[in-house]
XYZ file of C-alpha atoms in Angstrom:
549
model
C 16.703 70.114 46.748
C 18.112 73.289 45.258
C 18.194 76.486 47.294
C 16.215 79.580 46.413
C 17.385 81.522 43.375
C 19.222 84.847 43.707
C 19.461 87.593 41.116
C 22.836 88.744 39.808
C 23.364 91.839 37.684
C 24.627 91.139 34.167
C 26.100 93.867 31.946
C 26.580 93.596 28.204
C 28.169 96.366 26.127
C 27.812 96.537 22.346
C 28.437 99.074 19.601
C 26.043 100.451 17.079
C 26.876 102.735 14.168
C 27.244 105.865 16.253
C 27.000 104.952 19.943
C 28.092 102.429 22.523
C 25.166 100.891 24.430
C 25.133 98.890 27.659
C 22.450 96.390 28.606
C 22.029 95.761 32.356
C 19.573 93.051 33.441
C 19.105 90.877 36.558
C 19.711 87.174 35.899
C 18.273 84.558 38.311
C 20.909 82.126 39.593
C 20.539 79.218 39.164
C 18.945 79.796 35.757
C 16.030 77.363 35.342
C 15.770 77.740 31.562
C 18.424 77.417 28.877
C 20.770 80.311 28.233
C 19.751 80.359 24.583
C 16.082 80.762 25.490
C 16.937 83.538 27.965
C 18.945 85.347 25.280
C 15.980 85.099 22.911
C 13.751 86.745 25.505
C 16.297 89.542 26.033
C 16.518 90.147 22.292
C 12.742 90.548 22.028
C 12.213 92.490 25.261
C 14.954 95.091 24.614
C 14.728 95.171 20.791
C 18.439 94.363 20.360
C 20.011 94.174 16.894
C 20.369 90.667 15.532
C 24.169 90.875 15.031
C 24.820 91.029 18.811
C 22.983 87.784 19.573
C 26.029 85.498 19.233
C 28.289 87.704 21.431
C 25.489 88.063 24.007
C 25.014 84.287 24.115
C 28.728 83.606 24.710
C 29.084 86.228 27.438
C 25.897 85.173 29.200
C 26.951 81.507 29.168
C 30.226 82.358 30.905
C 28.423 84.641 33.369
C 25.831 82.013 34.301
C 28.487 79.306 34.662
C 30.661 81.399 36.977
C 27.833 82.774 39.091
C 26.205 79.335 39.451
C 29.492 77.864 40.701
C 29.894 80.740 43.189
C 26.304 80.316 44.368
C 26.679 76.572 44.938
C 30.038 76.981 46.658
C 28.553 79.602 48.946
C 25.668 77.330 49.916
C 28.077 74.464 50.596
C 30.249 76.708 52.770
C 27.245 77.759 54.829
C 26.230 74.131 55.361
C 29.749 73.034 56.300
C 30.121 75.956 58.678
C 26.885 74.943 60.399
C 28.306 71.454 60.902
C 31.401 72.666 62.673
C 31.547 71.250 66.159
C 28.916 68.596 65.443
C 29.368 65.124 66.864
C 31.159 62.515 64.758
C 28.095 60.258 64.623
C 25.948 63.141 63.396
C 28.398 63.915 60.626
C 28.398 60.269 59.584
C 24.621 60.157 59.440
C 24.472 63.309 57.327
C 27.111 61.929 54.964
C 25.096 58.706 54.596
C 21.971 60.721 53.805
C 23.785 62.769 51.167
C 25.234 59.639 49.584
C 21.837 57.957 49.494
C 20.132 61.023 48.017
C 22.837 61.366 45.351
C 22.631 57.739 44.251
C 18.830 57.944 44.133
C 18.876 61.076 41.978
C 21.667 59.890 39.631
C 21.022 56.251 38.818
C 24.201 56.091 36.745
C 26.274 56.477 39.929
C 24.385 53.865 41.930
C 26.672 51.065 42.978
C 25.738 47.669 41.639
C 26.782 44.385 43.163
C 27.090 41.194 41.191
C 24.665 38.403 41.941
C 26.394 35.472 43.725
C 26.761 32.487 41.438
C 24.210 29.743 41.971
C 21.830 31.971 43.918
C 18.701 33.491 42.431
C 16.985 36.515 43.906
C 13.575 34.814 43.986
C 14.933 31.783 45.824
C 16.700 33.918 48.398
C 13.612 36.077 48.985
C 11.365 33.034 49.415
C 13.832 31.562 51.876
C 14.184 34.785 53.887
C 10.456 35.523 54.026
C 9.998 32.115 55.722
C 12.762 32.719 58.264
C 13.400 34.957 61.262
C 14.229 37.840 58.891
C 10.537 38.225 58.028
C 10.130 41.200 60.355
C 13.281 42.809 58.981
C 11.983 42.559 55.412
C 8.688 44.145 56.399
C 10.544 46.991 58.083
C 12.517 47.520 54.869
C 9.501 47.433 52.543
C 7.553 49.757 54.841
C 10.432 52.245 54.924
C 10.651 52.267 51.131
C 6.868 52.624 50.831
C 6.860 55.696 53.089
C 9.567 57.311 50.930
C 7.585 56.687 47.740
C 4.336 57.960 49.253
C 6.126 61.145 50.345
C 7.164 61.838 46.741
C 3.639 61.044 45.504
C 2.133 63.500 48.014
C 4.593 66.217 46.994
C 3.797 65.551 43.329
C 0.050 65.786 43.878
C 0.413 69.039 45.837
C 2.673 70.592 43.189
C 0.330 69.637 40.347
C -2.719 70.826 42.255
C -1.007 74.159 42.982
C -0.098 74.568 39.307
C -3.637 73.690 38.219
C -5.083 76.273 40.608
C -2.693 78.943 39.341
C -3.480 78.159 35.705
C -7.199 78.165 36.399
C -6.992 81.652 37.894
C -4.924 82.942 34.944
C -7.390 81.491 32.437
C -10.348 82.921 34.346
C -8.797 86.424 34.279
C -8.016 86.080 30.574
C -11.599 85.087 29.756
C -12.994 87.947 31.845
C -10.773 90.437 29.976
C -11.600 89.017 26.566
C -11.951 91.774 23.946
C -10.365 94.237 26.404
C -6.745 93.188 26.960
C -6.957 89.692 25.462
C -8.268 88.265 22.222
C -8.903 84.681 21.073
C -5.313 84.253 19.952
C -3.942 85.252 23.355
C -6.328 82.869 25.122
C -5.311 80.006 22.836
C -1.629 80.752 23.407
C -2.246 80.849 27.160
C -4.006 77.475 27.031
C -1.145 75.977 25.003
C 1.420 77.305 27.459
C -0.568 75.915 30.374
C -0.644 72.508 28.732
C 3.099 72.528 28.116
C 3.839 73.586 31.688
C 1.589 70.884 33.076
C 3.217 68.257 30.855
C 6.674 69.408 31.930
C 5.724 69.375 35.622
C 4.196 65.896 35.375
C 7.194 64.505 33.503
C 9.636 65.906 36.055
C 7.794 64.296 38.959
C 7.375 61.054 37.039
C 11.110 60.926 36.374
C 11.884 61.641 40.027
C 9.533 58.866 41.129
C 10.998 56.380 38.653
C 14.554 57.216 39.744
C 13.599 56.674 43.380
C 11.905 53.344 42.673
C 14.786 52.127 40.508
C 17.276 52.993 43.241
C 15.085 51.200 45.782
C 14.957 48.070 43.602
C 18.734 47.905 43.354
C 19.210 48.585 47.047
C 16.542 46.028 47.989
C 18.315 43.285 46.052
C 21.605 44.176 47.729
C 19.941 43.924 51.138
C 18.485 40.512 50.213
C 21.938 39.108 49.402
C 23.428 40.655 52.542
C 20.597 39.322 54.725
C 21.022 35.869 53.203
C 24.701 35.981 54.076
C 23.919 37.046 57.663
C 21.302 34.277 57.977
C 23.825 31.682 56.835
C 26.154 32.880 59.595
C 23.390 32.279 62.138
C 23.297 35.762 63.680
C 21.669 39.150 63.154
C 24.217 41.261 61.329
C 24.717 44.958 60.889
C 22.376 44.958 57.883
C 19.382 43.885 59.985
C 20.201 46.425 62.655
C 20.500 49.188 60.058
C 17.139 48.279 58.513
C 15.439 48.370 61.912
C 17.004 51.754 62.585
C 15.707 53.055 59.248
C 12.166 51.996 60.142
C 12.359 53.378 63.685
C 13.536 56.757 62.363
C 10.307 57.275 60.384
C 8.231 60.209 61.637
C 5.264 59.411 63.857
C 1.938 60.079 62.188
C -0.447 62.334 64.080
C -3.450 61.734 61.827
C -6.512 60.167 63.360
C -7.459 56.636 62.485
C -10.424 56.198 60.206
C -12.940 53.779 61.692
C -14.559 51.836 58.874
C -18.016 50.377 58.996
C -18.064 46.581 59.238
C -18.491 45.090 55.787
C -21.263 42.616 55.023
C -19.908 39.178 54.130
C -20.965 35.552 54.221
C -18.837 32.430 53.763
C -19.880 28.963 52.616
C -18.183 25.623 52.046
C -19.734 23.667 49.181
C -19.190 20.250 47.574
C -19.085 19.827 43.807
C -18.731 16.749 41.647
C -20.800 13.879 40.334
C -18.928 10.965 41.958
C -15.787 12.378 43.548
C -16.891 15.503 45.358
C -14.428 18.289 46.104
C -14.916 21.111 48.562
C -14.620 24.812 47.709
C -14.906 27.967 49.766
C -17.332 30.595 48.508
C -17.503 34.076 49.969
C -19.987 36.864 49.308
C -18.721 40.345 50.218
C -19.996 43.911 49.957
C -16.954 46.135 49.528
C -14.866 48.305 47.245
C -12.974 45.788 45.151
C -9.815 47.930 45.187
C -9.640 47.567 48.978
C -8.044 44.195 48.267
C -5.161 46.103 46.667
C -4.772 49.041 49.024
C -2.330 49.033 51.914
C -3.927 49.981 55.216
C -1.128 50.171 57.798
C -2.014 49.670 61.434
C -0.910 51.912 64.289
C 1.493 50.541 66.918
C 2.752 52.909 69.620
C 1.930 55.893 67.424
C 3.888 54.567 64.443
C 2.373 53.167 61.253
C 3.175 49.498 60.614
C 2.368 47.187 57.680
C -1.019 45.479 57.778
C -1.190 41.753 58.658
C -2.591 40.816 55.227
C 0.779 41.677 53.708
C 2.267 38.750 55.623
C 0.201 36.159 53.791
C 0.661 37.833 50.390
C 4.438 38.054 50.790
C 4.848 34.487 52.037
C 2.766 33.065 49.170
C 4.365 35.197 46.420
C 6.577 32.343 45.163
C 4.273 29.484 46.111
C 1.514 27.301 44.680
C -1.207 29.334 46.380
C -1.659 32.627 44.528
C -4.439 35.206 44.749
C -6.047 36.951 41.792
C -8.598 39.679 41.113
C -10.882 40.181 38.100
C -11.034 43.875 37.181
C -13.618 45.075 34.651
C -12.041 47.625 32.254
C -12.709 49.293 28.903
C -11.152 48.293 25.570
C -8.092 50.587 25.816
C -4.863 49.250 27.286
C -3.871 52.202 29.455
C -4.263 53.598 32.955
C -5.736 57.021 32.253
C -9.415 56.812 33.192
C -11.882 55.217 35.561
C -11.037 52.287 37.774
C -7.852 51.680 35.760
C -6.495 55.033 36.929
C -7.412 54.306 40.561
C -5.709 50.921 40.344
C -2.580 52.420 38.757
C -2.403 55.033 41.538
C -2.506 52.249 44.129
C 0.304 50.395 42.341
C 2.350 53.591 42.337
C 2.141 54.020 46.115
C 5.043 51.593 46.641
C 7.851 50.029 44.648
C 7.391 46.595 43.080
C 10.640 44.746 43.795
C 9.816 41.556 41.874
C 7.943 42.511 38.696
C 8.082 45.374 36.181
C 6.073 48.464 37.071
C 2.538 48.965 35.774
C 3.508 51.206 32.835
C 6.121 48.732 31.598
C 3.690 45.829 31.729
C 1.022 47.800 29.866
C 3.476 48.730 27.100
C 4.253 45.059 26.537
C 0.545 44.208 26.570
C -0.162 46.918 23.975
C 2.384 45.358 21.637
C 0.849 41.919 22.148
C -2.639 43.353 21.555
C -1.534 44.780 18.201
C -0.185 41.364 17.197
C -3.421 39.700 18.302
C -5.533 42.147 16.284
C -3.336 41.540 13.261
C -3.890 37.783 13.568
C -7.637 38.341 13.857
C -7.631 40.416 10.715
C -5.642 37.812 8.808
C -7.969 35.009 9.912
C -11.043 36.954 8.835
C -9.491 37.596 5.455
C -8.645 33.912 5.088
C -12.251 33.021 5.905
C -13.500 35.347 3.183
C -15.014 37.914 5.526
C -12.543 40.732 4.983
C -15.404 43.176 4.497
C -16.402 42.689 8.135
C -13.091 44.065 9.377
C -14.201 47.562 8.506
C -16.647 47.490 11.399
C -14.175 45.877 13.785
C -12.885 48.540 16.206
C -9.655 46.641 16.762
C -8.692 46.196 13.102
C -6.717 49.391 12.639
C -6.445 53.125 13.093
C -6.704 56.075 10.754
C -2.966 56.233 10.076
C -2.820 52.619 8.920
C -1.233 51.230 12.091
C -2.811 48.292 13.859
C -4.799 49.403 16.909
C -4.123 48.021 20.370
C -7.781 48.299 21.416
C -9.307 45.036 22.536
C -12.724 43.464 22.069
C -15.368 42.706 24.671
C -14.445 39.445 26.362
C -10.690 39.873 25.906
C -8.570 40.005 29.026
C -4.939 40.589 29.927
C -3.033 39.883 33.119
C -0.610 41.925 35.214
C 1.612 40.703 38.057
C 2.201 42.551 41.314
C 4.103 42.032 44.552
C 3.312 45.375 46.210
C -0.450 44.988 46.644
C -2.186 44.063 49.862
C -3.957 40.774 49.081
C -3.520 40.260 45.333
C -0.701 38.781 43.234
C -2.375 38.741 39.810
C -4.989 40.965 38.191
C -7.101 39.863 35.230
C -8.203 42.972 33.328
C -11.428 41.848 31.659
C -12.719 44.036 28.805
C -16.415 44.873 29.099
C -18.879 47.390 27.655
C -22.355 48.760 28.375
C -24.003 45.629 26.952
C -23.171 43.810 30.188
C -25.728 46.016 31.961
C -28.498 44.602 29.793
C -30.895 42.483 31.820
C -31.133 40.078 28.876
C -27.417 39.149 29.018
C -27.064 35.367 28.806
C -24.399 32.743 29.469
C -23.066 33.125 25.902
C -22.124 36.761 26.500
C -18.397 37.347 25.772
C -17.750 38.477 29.358
C -19.320 35.317 30.787
C -17.287 33.150 28.417
C -14.157 35.067 29.404
C -14.810 34.207 33.063
C -14.683 30.543 32.090
C -11.234 30.983 30.536
C -10.038 32.955 33.577
C -11.130 30.178 35.936
C -9.353 27.631 33.751
C -6.161 29.664 33.993
C -6.640 29.887 37.751
C -6.682 26.097 38.022
C -3.782 25.656 35.627
C -1.454 28.118 37.370
C -2.215 27.420 41.054
C -4.413 30.434 41.727
C -6.303 29.239 44.791
C -8.114 32.491 45.594
C -9.885 34.532 42.934
C -12.193 37.523 43.399
C -14.746 38.608 40.808
C -17.659 41.107 40.690
C -20.963 39.287 41.102
C -22.934 41.822 39.047
C -20.029 42.249 36.561
C -20.152 45.990 37.356
C -18.796 48.014 40.274
C -21.519 50.647 40.668
C -25.263 50.549 41.190
C -27.053 52.095 38.214
C -30.638 53.262 37.929
C -31.791 50.200 35.996
C -30.290 47.799 38.563
C -33.418 46.937 40.520
C -33.648 44.082 43.005
C -35.061 41.878 40.252
C -32.135 42.804 37.975
C -29.598 42.048 40.725
C -31.085 38.672 41.630
C -31.277 37.704 37.991
C -27.663 38.694 37.334
C -26.463 36.949 40.505
C -28.298 33.762 39.496
C -26.663 33.900 36.051
C -23.140 34.330 37.445
C -23.623 31.735 40.191
C -24.868 29.093 37.769
C -22.202 29.842 35.167
C -19.406 29.697 37.742
C -20.808 26.441 39.109
C -20.843 24.967 35.606
C -17.274 26.059 34.981
C -16.169 24.570 38.300
C -17.874 21.256 37.460
C -15.958 21.087 34.159
C -12.575 21.826 35.729
C -10.186 19.091 36.835
C -10.589 18.476 40.544
C -7.710 19.516 42.757
C -7.431 20.536 46.387
C -9.885 20.008 49.198
C -10.578 16.302 48.935
C -6.978 15.132 48.608
C -5.636 17.088 51.547
C -4.491 20.016 49.431
C -5.497 23.628 49.880
C -9.150 24.392 49.216
C -9.882 26.824 46.417
C -11.719 30.029 47.276
C -13.955 32.109 45.020
C -14.974 35.527 46.346
C -18.009 37.292 44.880
C -17.976 41.056 45.418
C -21.066 43.261 45.233
C -20.955 47.079 45.224
C -20.413 48.728 48.568
C -23.537 50.248 50.057
C -26.208 47.843 48.791
C -29.169 47.255 51.075
C -29.111 44.544 53.717
C -32.284 43.126 52.201
C -30.622 42.565 48.838
C -27.473 41.145 50.458
C -29.594 38.703 52.476
C -31.380 37.629 49.301
C -28.076 36.967 47.560
C -26.592 35.084 50.519
C -29.716 32.878 50.613
C -29.500 32.218 46.894
C -25.864 31.088 46.949
C -26.210 27.826 48.967
C -29.393 26.997 47.055
C -27.563 27.066 43.713
C -24.393 25.420 45.003
C -24.414 22.282 47.096
C -23.422 23.270 50.601
C -21.534 20.681 52.666
C -23.390 19.353 55.695
C -22.311 16.953 58.406
C -24.337 13.728 58.630
C -25.370 12.134 61.925
C -24.875 8.395 61.304
C -26.127 7.429 64.778
C -29.722 8.118 63.857
C -31.785 5.943 61.561
């Protein structure tokens, strides 16, 4: 972090036709804007002749360079003087902190280590997470997560402070309209506010990306070092250092939030005409994003990772993955609604195994444009080119192919930094899904069938989906509407499960689990109705007493 700016007096002498003039102005050091921009402001503020601009720019550049160097050297001298007489261990710790901060800020100077031949990062991580180094890895991930959350909190506070300041300036400008301000001034003020907000957001985004990139590189180095220590059969200095990093985290004084117990019911059902297979079904009333959020537990006053992270981490590179179906709009971005909330959760910690959310969405946007182009070509081949004009995904006003998707389309993102989810299916929906007359041929219902097929094909043994296909209770969603929608989804899912190839449960493998989520806060009466309906539609397994005739 840079120290507070100081003002240094700058003098510039120039000649006119008859006199010699001297300009004396205070210059903030360090100068946060470019010297050229500062010169332009001086030229306008003091009405200087245009022919002195070049000389003023050269002299001011030298002045700012010299004074900035003196200012930084002075700050360094004060810091070094304060360290005189400090213990050797304290000096070493401070030097380590400076080195770490420098490599995190300047990614070009971060040291990179070559990957050992014949060893893949994923294989090493899977091996370590199933060994005695499990606790060490959780300490490391928790330490990194705290660092990222600290930057996110600082970013949110800085943006909120800037928004409050801009709101007050705009309010004063509107109140003084036609007195000291006119429409042009208000428009210029709004444009400047927008530019400042964009600049502030970009600076924090770059700082967060630099931190996460440095954490990814450092995490991989720790994995290789931990693997080497594990092969030697003893806890090395790397493990001890990681534990020390976690223990040095500040103790949180915030009170724990006691949550109300969620309503949930679990069932085990048998499906199949001849060879029956068992499946776990679970009905839950909750916020679906709670499956993604980290909720650390408190141990001796210090925040620790939640137990659910253990299962998610150990099954990351396994044949037992967990997925979530997220209902989204037709735009591939993370700017509004539940997509923004989900992106904020992903940003709370660094993903060490997969690309970040923004990178994945950029790739998906490119694929969506290709898919829309193929759709357009197929329609033209089928002689229905005139119908593309009404297709929202066919193109945009500037002639470029749009990346907007159609209802029933879905795309998938991968994550290793969420609480209980590895994969997220982003299913495109619209307001038509709220229609009580929606049937099993609705594009969203058909998309669920394809998602369940993918789940079977790629070893996704736990999948969570919204029972009502919406996340909020709307005015038209009466008890009759809810029971009708639940019956539709239950029967469609049962049909899809009957069509799928049987695997797990009956052959000793892991039983598949489907979790139905209803909006948080529904009445107990409605939840009881739904929980009664589920075993009636599905065949619930029952034990038979063969001793009685």
